[in-house]
Tab-separated table of C-alpha atoms in Angstrom:
chain	number	residue	atom	x	y	z
A	227	MET	CA	28.770	33.361	-20.621
A	228	ASN	CA	28.448	29.588	-20.767
A	229	THR	CA	26.158	28.854	-23.585
A	230	GLU	CA	26.248	25.149	-23.381
A	231	ASN	CA	23.219	24.940	-21.084
A	232	LEU	CA	21.080	27.240	-23.185
A	233	ILE	CA	18.630	26.564	-25.965
A	234	ALA	CA	17.451	29.197	-28.287
A	235	ILE	CA	13.899	30.069	-27.765
A	236	ASP	CA	13.223	30.088	-31.513
A	237	VAL	CA	14.613	26.595	-31.882
A	238	PHE	CA	12.517	25.367	-28.942
A	239	CYS	CA	9.315	26.994	-30.487
A	240	ALA	CA	9.928	25.483	-33.708
A	241	GLN	CA	10.374	21.996	-32.326
A	242	GLN	CA	7.357	22.133	-30.155
A	243	GLU	CA	5.264	24.060	-32.455
A	244	VAL	CA	4.500	26.922	-29.891
A	245	GLU	CA	4.747	30.728	-30.422
A	246	THR	CA	7.593	32.650	-29.289
A	247	SER	CA	5.221	35.326	-27.958
A	248	PHE	CA	3.714	32.492	-25.590
A	249	VAL	CA	7.160	31.933	-24.241
A	250	LEU	CA	7.820	35.571	-23.632
A	251	ALA	CA	4.557	36.075	-22.033
A	252	LEU	CA	5.506	33.269	-19.701
A	253	HIS	CA	8.837	35.198	-18.893
A	254	GLU	CA	6.836	38.400	-18.372
A	255	ARG	CA	4.893	36.521	-15.654
A	256	GLY	CA	7.791	35.219	-14.054
A	257	LEU	CA	6.856	31.664	-14.905
A	258	VAL	CA	10.198	31.038	-16.747
A	259	THR	CA	13.473	33.014	-17.071
A	260	ILE	CA	14.811	33.768	-20.425
A	261	THR	CA	18.183	35.241	-21.280
A	262	GLN	CA	18.820	37.608	-24.092
A	263	MET	CA	22.260	37.548	-26.059
A	264	GLN	CA	23.013	39.201	-29.257
A	265	MET	CA	19.391	39.747	-30.042
A	266	ARG	CA	18.430	36.062	-29.510
A	267	TYR	CA	16.500	34.868	-26.430
A	268	PHE	CA	17.539	31.664	-24.644
A	269	VAL	CA	16.272	29.437	-22.034
A	270	GLU	CA	18.295	27.338	-19.784
A	271	LEU	CA	18.184	23.589	-20.284
A	272	GLU	CA	17.229	22.975	-16.840
A	273	GLN	CA	13.980	25.066	-17.529
A	274	LEU	CA	12.958	22.991	-20.450
A	275	PRO	CA	10.671	20.401	-18.611
A	276	ARG	CA	8.853	23.329	-16.887
A	277	LEU	CA	8.449	25.238	-20.238
A	278	GLU	CA	7.151	21.996	-21.979
A	279	GLN	CA	4.800	21.539	-19.047
A	280	LEU	CA	3.395	25.119	-19.425
A	281	ALA	CA	3.295	24.674	-23.179
A	282	ARG	CA	1.073	21.437	-22.833
A	283	MET	CA	-1.173	23.335	-20.423
A	284	HIS	CA	-1.842	26.016	-23.070
A	285	TYR	CA	-1.914	24.038	-26.285
A	286	ASP	CA	-3.125	20.631	-25.233
A	287	LEU	CA	-5.659	21.766	-22.422
A	288	ASP	CA	-6.557	25.230	-23.631
A	289	ILE	CA	-5.674	27.025	-20.480
A	290	ASN	CA	-5.021	30.585	-20.881
A	291	LEU	CA	-2.062	32.409	-19.356
A	292	GLU	CA	-3.970	33.633	-16.145
A	293	GLY	CA	-5.105	30.052	-15.675
A	294	ILE	CA	-1.552	28.985	-16.121
A	295	GLU	CA	-0.274	31.380	-13.757
A	296	ALA	CA	-2.831	30.372	-11.074
A	297	LEU	CA	-2.139	26.716	-11.596
A	298	SER	CA	1.571	27.057	-11.370
A	299	HIS	CA	1.159	28.553	-7.919
A	300	MET	CA	-1.244	25.806	-6.796
A	301	LEU	CA	0.931	23.008	-8.247
A	302	GLU	CA	4.021	24.379	-6.431
A	303	ARG	CA	1.921	24.122	-3.187
A	304	VAL	CA	0.712	20.713	-4.083
A	305	GLU	CA	4.342	19.584	-4.612
A	306	GLY	CA	5.455	21.212	-1.518
A	307	LEU	CA	2.802	19.524	0.418
A	308	GLN	CA	3.599	16.126	-1.103
A	309	ARG	CA	7.220	16.545	-0.295
A	310	GLU	CA	6.444	17.508	3.353
A	311	LEU	CA	4.052	14.433	3.610
A	312	ARG	CA	6.875	12.098	2.224
A	313	GLU	CA	9.305	13.607	4.850
A	314	LEU	CA	6.973	13.259	7.531
A	315	GLY	CA	6.112	9.676	6.601
A	316	GLU	CA	9.781	8.936	6.575
A	317	ARG	CA	10.262	10.581	10.062
A	318	LEU	CA	7.248	8.631	11.331
A	319	GLY	CA	8.948	5.384	9.959
A	320	ARG	CA	11.706	5.880	12.273
A	321	TYR	CA	9.560	5.299	15.330
A	322	GLU	CA	7.886	2.142	13.926
A	323	PRO	CA	9.104	-1.078	15.503
A	324	GLY	CA	12.059	-2.688	13.712
A	325	SER	CA	13.227	0.678	12.354
A	326	ASP	CA	15.356	1.887	15.275
A	327	THR	CA	18.566	1.714	13.537
B	122	MET	CA	-17.906	-4.742	-24.786
B	123	ALA	CA	-15.438	-4.618	-21.990
B	124	VAL	CA	-14.127	-1.175	-22.318
B	125	ASP	CA	-16.680	1.472	-23.308
B	126	TYR	CA	-14.780	4.511	-24.682
B	127	TYR	CA	-18.200	6.607	-24.673
B	128	LYS	CA	-18.672	5.924	-21.101
B	129	ILE	CA	-15.003	6.734	-20.330
B	130	LEU	CA	-15.491	10.185	-22.022
B	131	GLY	CA	-19.123	10.504	-20.581
B	132	VAL	CA	-20.744	10.947	-23.909
B	133	ALA	CA	-23.689	9.420	-25.640
B	134	ARG	CA	-22.977	6.879	-28.427
B	135	ASP	CA	-24.299	9.365	-30.985
B	136	ALA	CA	-22.405	12.271	-29.680
B	137	LYS	CA	-21.076	14.818	-32.228
B	138	PRO	CA	-17.377	15.300	-32.710
B	139	GLU	CA	-17.458	18.635	-31.087
B	140	ALA	CA	-19.190	17.186	-27.856
B	141	ILE	CA	-16.394	14.437	-27.751
B	142	LYS	CA	-13.683	16.873	-28.118
B	143	ALA	CA	-15.212	19.060	-25.317
B	144	ALA	CA	-15.722	16.060	-23.042
B	145	TYR	CA	-12.154	14.972	-23.547
B	146	ARG	CA	-10.734	18.597	-23.010
B	147	LYS	CA	-12.783	18.742	-19.766
B	148	LEU	CA	-11.586	15.565	-18.368
B	149	ALA	CA	-8.003	16.093	-19.552
B	150	ARG	CA	-7.984	19.459	-17.608
B	151	LYS	CA	-9.107	17.481	-14.514
B	152	LEU	CA	-6.796	14.499	-14.951
B	153	HIS	CA	-3.674	15.610	-17.069
B	154	PRO	CA	-0.433	14.385	-15.259
B	155	ASP	CA	0.901	17.788	-15.372
B	156	LEU	CA	-2.063	18.853	-13.092
B	157	ASN	CA	-1.848	15.959	-10.873
B	158	PRO	CA	1.658	15.530	-9.765
B	159	ASN	CA	2.455	12.046	-8.432
B	160	ASP	CA	-1.050	10.763	-8.668
B	161	PRO	CA	-0.964	7.440	-10.350
B	162	LYS	CA	-4.777	6.997	-10.283
B	163	ALA	CA	-5.137	10.241	-12.251
B	164	LYS	CA	-2.252	9.179	-14.722
B	165	GLU	CA	-4.232	5.862	-15.340
B	166	ARG	CA	-7.488	7.697	-15.942
B	167	PHE	CA	-5.733	10.068	-18.172
B	168	GLN	CA	-4.390	7.267	-20.110
B	169	GLU	CA	-7.947	5.754	-20.603
B	170	ILE	CA	-9.390	9.217	-21.671
B	171	ASN	CA	-6.456	9.548	-24.053
B	172	THR	CA	-7.170	6.280	-25.551
B	173	ALA	CA	-10.940	6.968	-25.877
B	174	ASN	CA	-10.371	10.096	-27.394
B	175	GLU	CA	-7.835	8.848	-29.965
B	176	VAL	CA	-10.371	6.325	-31.062
B	177	LEU	CA	-13.505	8.420	-30.996
B	178	SER	CA	-12.155	11.695	-32.281
B	179	ASP	CA	-11.156	10.040	-35.574
B	180	PRO	CA	-14.241	9.186	-37.734
B	181	GLU	CA	-12.644	5.987	-39.232
B	182	SER	CA	-11.487	4.505	-36.063
B	183	ARG	CA	-14.707	5.364	-34.300
B	184	LYS	CA	-16.824	3.685	-37.037
B	185	LYS	CA	-14.760	0.607	-36.515
B	186	TYR	CA	-15.022	0.794	-32.926
B	187	ASP	CA	-18.757	1.091	-33.127
B	188	LYS	CA	-18.844	-2.012	-35.294
B	189	TYR	CA	-16.247	-4.255	-33.662
B	190	GLY	CA	-15.903	-2.897	-30.156
B	191	GLU	CA	-12.693	-3.035	-28.178
B	192	GLN	CA	-11.006	-5.247	-30.708
B	193	TRP	CA	-11.600	-2.630	-33.541
B	194	GLN	CA	-8.103	-2.430	-34.786
B	195	ARG	CA	-8.283	-6.155	-35.520
B	196	GLY	CA	-11.799	-6.052	-36.881
B	197	GLU	CA	-10.564	-5.766	-40.488
B	198	GLU	CA	-8.371	-8.785	-40.438
B	199	TYR	CA	-11.114	-10.690	-38.571
B	200	GLU	CA	-13.553	-9.734	-41.235
B	201	LYS	CA	-11.260	-10.811	-44.048
B	202	ALA	CA	-10.741	-14.191	-42.397
B	203	GLN	CA	-14.726	-14.411	-42.198
B	204	GLN	CA	-14.984	-13.634	-45.906
B	205	ALA	CA	-12.429	-16.306	-46.833
B	206	GLN	CA	-14.338	-18.712	-44.723
B	207	GLN	CA	-17.526	-17.604	-46.446
B	208	ARG	CA	-16.079	-18.142	-49.872
B	209	SER	CA	-15.142	-21.601	-49.023
B	210	ARG	CA	-18.553	-22.340	-48.313
B	211	ALA	CA	-21.334	-22.955	-50.649
B	212	GLY	CA	-23.559	-20.054	-49.993
B	213	GLY	CA	-25.073	-19.341	-46.767
B	214	SER	CA	-24.865	-16.296	-44.664
B	215	TYR	CA	-21.897	-14.254	-43.274
B	216	GLY	CA	-22.052	-16.224	-40.006
B	217	ASP	CA	-22.542	-14.847	-36.744
B	218	PHE	CA	-20.042	-11.935	-36.589
B	219	GLY	CA	-22.146	-9.095	-35.678
B	220	GLY	CA	-24.902	-10.404	-38.088
B	221	GLN	CA	-23.674	-8.074	-40.742
B	222	GLY	CA	-24.587	-8.446	-44.437
B	223	ALA	CA	-22.389	-7.880	-47.408
B	224	ALA	CA	-23.807	-4.463	-48.176
B	225	ASP	CA	-22.818	-3.416	-44.675
B	226	TYR	CA	-19.393	-4.354	-45.183
B	227	ALA	CA	-19.216	-2.690	-48.529
B	228	ASP	CA	-20.321	0.523	-46.897
B	229	LEU	CA	-17.731	0.005	-44.318
B	230	PHE	CA	-14.792	-0.404	-46.703
B	231	GLY	CA	-16.245	2.386	-48.880
B	232	ASP	CA	-15.828	4.745	-46.019
B	233	LEU	CA	-12.508	3.405	-45.072
B	234	PHE	CA	-10.765	3.772	-48.182
B	235	GLY	CA	-12.899	6.610	-49.722
B	236	GLY	CA	-10.391	9.127	-48.497
B	237	ARG	CA	-11.104	11.662	-45.790
B	238	GLY	CA	-10.697	15.260	-46.231
B	239	GLY	CA	-8.092	17.114	-44.075
B	240	ARG	CA	-5.067	16.101	-42.197
B	241	ALA	CA	-5.161	13.096	-39.869
B	242	PRO	CA	-4.900	14.304	-36.345
B	243	LYS	CA	-1.648	13.829	-34.560
B	244	PHE	CA	-1.685	12.201	-31.208
B	245	ARG	CA	0.936	12.173	-28.518
B	246	GLY	CA	1.830	8.591	-27.302
B	247	GLN	CA	0.709	7.593	-23.837
B	248	ASP	CA	2.734	8.335	-20.823
B	249	LEU	CA	4.126	5.309	-19.134
B	250	SER	CA	5.041	4.666	-15.590
B	251	ALA	CA	7.673	2.713	-14.150
B	252	GLU	CA	9.450	2.179	-10.788
B	253	LEU	CA	12.964	1.944	-10.084
B	254	HIS	CA	14.058	0.144	-6.796
B	255	LEU	CA	17.394	1.253	-5.320
B	256	ASP	CA	18.925	0.742	-1.827
B	257	LEU	CA	19.935	3.761	0.294
B	258	ARG	CA	23.620	3.444	-0.588
B	259	ALA	CA	23.024	3.017	-4.362
B	260	ALA	CA	20.894	6.151	-4.281
B	261	ALA	CA	23.581	8.189	-2.584
B	262	LYS	CA	25.850	8.060	-5.653
B	263	THR	CA	25.282	9.479	-9.149
B	264	HIS	CA	25.318	6.302	-11.399
B	265	LYS	CA	24.057	5.037	-14.759
B	266	GLN	CA	21.245	2.476	-14.781
B	267	THR	CA	19.734	0.612	-17.692
B	268	LEU	CA	16.015	-0.017	-17.628
B	269	THR	CA	13.981	-1.983	-19.737
B	270	VAL	CA	10.569	-0.531	-20.525
B	271	ASN	CA	8.185	-2.065	-22.885
B	272	GLY	CA	11.116	-3.952	-24.335
B	273	LYS	CA	13.239	-1.120	-24.867
B	274	ALA	CA	16.423	-0.426	-23.019
B	275	ILE	CA	16.856	2.993	-21.742
B	276	ARG	CA	20.149	4.038	-20.054
B	277	ILE	CA	19.500	6.994	-17.512
B	278	THR	CA	21.705	8.764	-14.956
B	279	VAL	CA	20.398	8.513	-11.620
B	280	PRO	CA	21.477	11.601	-9.603
B	281	ALA	CA	22.824	11.197	-6.142
B	282	GLY	CA	20.437	12.035	-3.386
B	283	VAL	CA	16.938	11.120	-5.153
B	284	ALA	CA	14.279	10.616	-2.519
B	285	ASN	CA	12.034	7.584	-2.058
B	286	GLY	CA	8.838	8.318	-4.008
B	287	GLN	CA	10.237	11.045	-6.126
B	288	THR	CA	9.235	10.813	-9.746
B	289	ILE	CA	11.204	12.096	-12.772
B	290	ARG	CA	10.093	12.495	-16.205
B	291	ILE	CA	11.857	11.105	-19.231
B	292	GLN	CA	10.776	12.786	-22.211
B	293	GLY	CA	9.934	10.802	-25.353
B	294	HIS	CA	10.346	7.361	-23.712
B	295	GLY	CA	6.579	6.727	-23.315
B	296	GLY	CA	4.256	5.171	-25.912
B	297	PRO	CA	4.782	5.912	-29.465
B	298	GLY	CA	2.774	8.756	-31.058
B	299	ALA	CA	0.210	8.155	-33.693
B	300	ASN	CA	-0.001	10.056	-37.174
B	301	GLY	CA	3.472	11.768	-36.498
B	302	GLY	CA	2.550	12.908	-33.007
B	303	PRO	CA	5.313	12.880	-30.326
B	304	ASN	CA	6.116	9.903	-28.046
B	305	GLY	CA	4.693	10.084	-24.642
B	306	ASP	CA	6.958	10.469	-21.589
B	307	LEU	CA	8.084	7.862	-19.095
B	308	TYR	CA	7.564	8.874	-15.462
B	309	LEU	CA	10.059	7.080	-13.292
B	310	THR	CA	9.350	6.916	-9.614
B	311	PHE	CA	12.197	5.961	-7.256
B	312	ARG	CA	11.539	3.402	-4.623
B	313	ILE	CA	14.534	3.333	-1.970
B	314	ALA	CA	14.635	0.485	0.284
B	315	PRO	CA	15.274	0.879	4.033
B	316	ASP	CA	18.981	0.449	5.161
B	317	PRO	CA	19.790	-1.623	8.162
B	318	ASN	CA	22.072	1.058	9.447
B	319	PHE	CA	20.764	4.421	8.439
B	320	SER	CA	17.539	6.097	8.243
B	321	ARG	CA	16.995	9.223	6.211
B	322	VAL	CA	15.178	12.385	6.954
B	323	LYS	CA	15.464	14.945	4.323
B	324	ASN	CA	19.146	14.997	3.753
B	325	ASP	CA	20.193	13.925	7.135
B	326	LEU	CA	20.914	10.427	8.119
B	327	HIS	CA	20.205	8.894	11.441
B	328	ALA	CA	22.093	6.079	13.063
B	329	THR	CA	21.954	4.291	16.581
B	330	VAL	CA	25.134	3.029	17.936
B	331	ASP	CA	25.484	0.995	21.012
B	332	LEU	CA	27.740	2.103	23.706
B	333	ASP	CA	29.078	0.029	26.543
B	334	LEU	CA	28.678	1.510	30.020
B	335	TYR	CA	32.417	2.164	30.604
B	336	THR	CA	32.996	4.133	27.365
B	337	ALA	CA	29.685	6.057	28.085
B	338	ILE	CA	30.930	6.929	31.598
B	339	LEU	CA	34.726	7.295	30.991
B	340	GLY	CA	34.679	8.446	27.377
B	341	GLY	CA	36.714	6.968	24.406
B	342	GLU	CA	36.819	6.412	20.715
B	343	LEU	CA	34.870	4.169	18.398
B	344	MET	CA	34.837	3.534	14.630
B	345	LEU	CA	31.737	4.431	12.914
B	346	ASP	CA	30.469	3.246	9.423
B	347	THR	CA	29.235	6.134	7.314
B	348	LEU	CA	28.074	6.191	3.703
B	349	ASP	CA	31.522	7.144	2.456
B	350	GLY	CA	33.862	5.031	4.839
B	351	THR	CA	34.625	4.798	8.404
B	352	VAL	CA	35.164	7.551	10.747
B	353	LYS	CA	36.723	7.821	14.289
B	354	LEU	CA	34.247	9.119	16.588
B	355	THR	CA	35.077	10.539	19.970
B	356	VAL	CA	32.721	9.752	22.773
B	357	LYS	CA	32.743	12.310	25.540
B	358	PRO	CA	32.856	11.199	29.202
B	359	GLU	CA	29.662	10.773	30.848
B	360	THR	CA	27.770	10.383	27.823
B	361	ALA	CA	23.969	9.851	28.612
B	362	ASN	CA	21.760	7.169	26.958
B	363	GLY	CA	20.034	8.680	24.129
B	364	ALA	CA	22.643	11.357	23.503
B	365	VAL	CA	22.885	12.632	20.034
B	366	VAL	CA	25.965	13.705	18.214
B	367	LYS	CA	26.027	15.575	14.975
B	368	LEU	CA	28.481	14.765	12.205
B	369	LYS	CA	28.407	17.594	9.847
B	370	GLY	CA	28.388	16.874	6.145
B	371	LYS	CA	28.263	13.079	6.853
B	372	GLY	CA	24.790	12.700	5.878
B	373	TYR	CA	22.979	12.153	2.449
B	374	PRO	CA	24.027	13.869	-0.829
B	375	ILE	CA	21.776	16.813	-1.481
B	376	TYR	CA	19.931	16.188	-4.867
B	377	LYS	CA	21.303	17.967	-7.675
B	378	HIS	CA	23.786	19.875	-5.401
B	379	GLU	CA	26.838	18.200	-6.139
B	380	GLY	CA	29.455	17.866	-3.200
B	381	GLN	CA	26.801	18.948	-0.580
B	382	HIS	CA	25.512	16.639	2.079
B	383	GLY	CA	23.138	16.619	5.117
B	384	ASP	CA	24.486	15.653	8.499
B	385	LEU	CA	24.751	12.376	10.211
B	386	LEU	CA	23.013	12.148	13.584
B	387	VAL	CA	24.245	9.503	15.702
B	388	THR	CA	22.055	8.433	18.935
B	389	PHE	CA	24.020	6.540	21.566
B	390	ARG	CA	22.170	3.602	23.111
B	391	VAL	CA	24.106	2.801	26.429
B	392	LYS	CA	24.053	-0.909	27.089
B	393	LEU	CA	24.389	-2.173	30.591
B	394	PRO	CA	26.851	-4.958	31.227
B	395	THR	CA	25.278	-8.241	32.114
B	396	GLY	CA	26.785	-11.452	33.607
B	397	LEU	CA	28.837	-9.544	36.010
B	398	THR	CA	31.762	-11.415	37.944
B	399	GLU	CA	31.776	-11.241	41.759
B	400	GLU	CA	34.625	-8.932	41.628
B	401	GLN	CA	32.698	-6.586	39.339
B	402	ARG	CA	29.826	-6.647	41.653
B	403	VAL	CA	31.980	-5.653	44.523
B	404	LEU	CA	33.229	-2.641	42.603
B	405	PHE	CA	29.813	-1.505	41.631
B	406	ARG	CA	28.793	-1.726	45.368
B	407	GLN	CA	31.763	0.302	46.255
B	408	LEU	CA	30.619	2.860	43.615
B	409	ALA	CA	27.131	2.783	44.856
B	410	ASP	CA	28.484	3.628	48.432
B	411	GLN	CA	30.297	6.543	47.205
B	412	PRO	CA	28.530	9.844	47.865
B	413	LYS	CA	26.036	10.327	45.150
B	414	THR	CA	27.145	12.723	42.369
B	415	SER	CA	24.689	14.984	40.501
B	416	THR	CA	22.635	13.523	37.549
B	417	PRO	CA	21.609	15.632	34.682
């Protein structure tokens, strides 16, 4: 397995000053995906921004895991709606004068 | 004072540290950029409450702020200048700087240098926002770009297929942290300028091509400019005005899906000939006199 794109959870936790149990709890709730290899847990580099965001919610904003779970779903919806709005705006722009090419 | 940190946090001037902390947390939960994606107003407000909290949650800076107001960080040097000026005078009062007496300043410095118990709180630096303007063709290719944010040059890789209005976070390139806290992040929003030839909808590109009447009726070939070069396009006979052809995979690169592209949709705009010669008129009349064929 390619390990170049993985970061060990204990390394992440030490750098970010978060508990390993917190990351494991996120994994249990399906909010991040972790991989186990030779008794160590890893997370894909691509997921780091997400993991950091969830850690900020918990440690900076005092939001518990249930709250984080609910917020994650709401944020996904918000981002989806924003994306849709942007796309509709672009589609609408095609019919505005001077944008027929 | 121009900026009232107490007002920003919605607390009284004599609020206890716990009340300040609670007010900050409440507002942070409401305005944190993580919870308000792509909302520049919330981000701006969050930066304000962050600054207010940084000042008011630290007893030393709060005291200075109470005394000097918004310019509290420069208050000390201002005061030293005042004292030097005072010494150069023969007696007199401390001037008009807040009407403070010597005893008050002694109290202030006693507090400032008296040593505060516990560890100084760490503060994360402010998040910064910036915009990167690209044209549609530049945004279609993965490329390196150097930005200057707050005087610092940052080299980033712009992945092919970024969308207009899309924001990415560049960790650690925001404002510097205080007391060993981490730097804030830089939120970079892409602004993609419209292209004169293509408009983009999701990953598809749309283009309009003018077609002369004869090619529209009889069919033919034309050369079409795409994002990755010119392609030969076959026009079917009897192509109607407004007909659309789809060129699969000739559209916009799909963000973070290397090698994958949307489609290019070409709309034909049939142009009628003008300035006909007499001979052409005759030929058109002859055509018009022919038995009518079906029209779609």
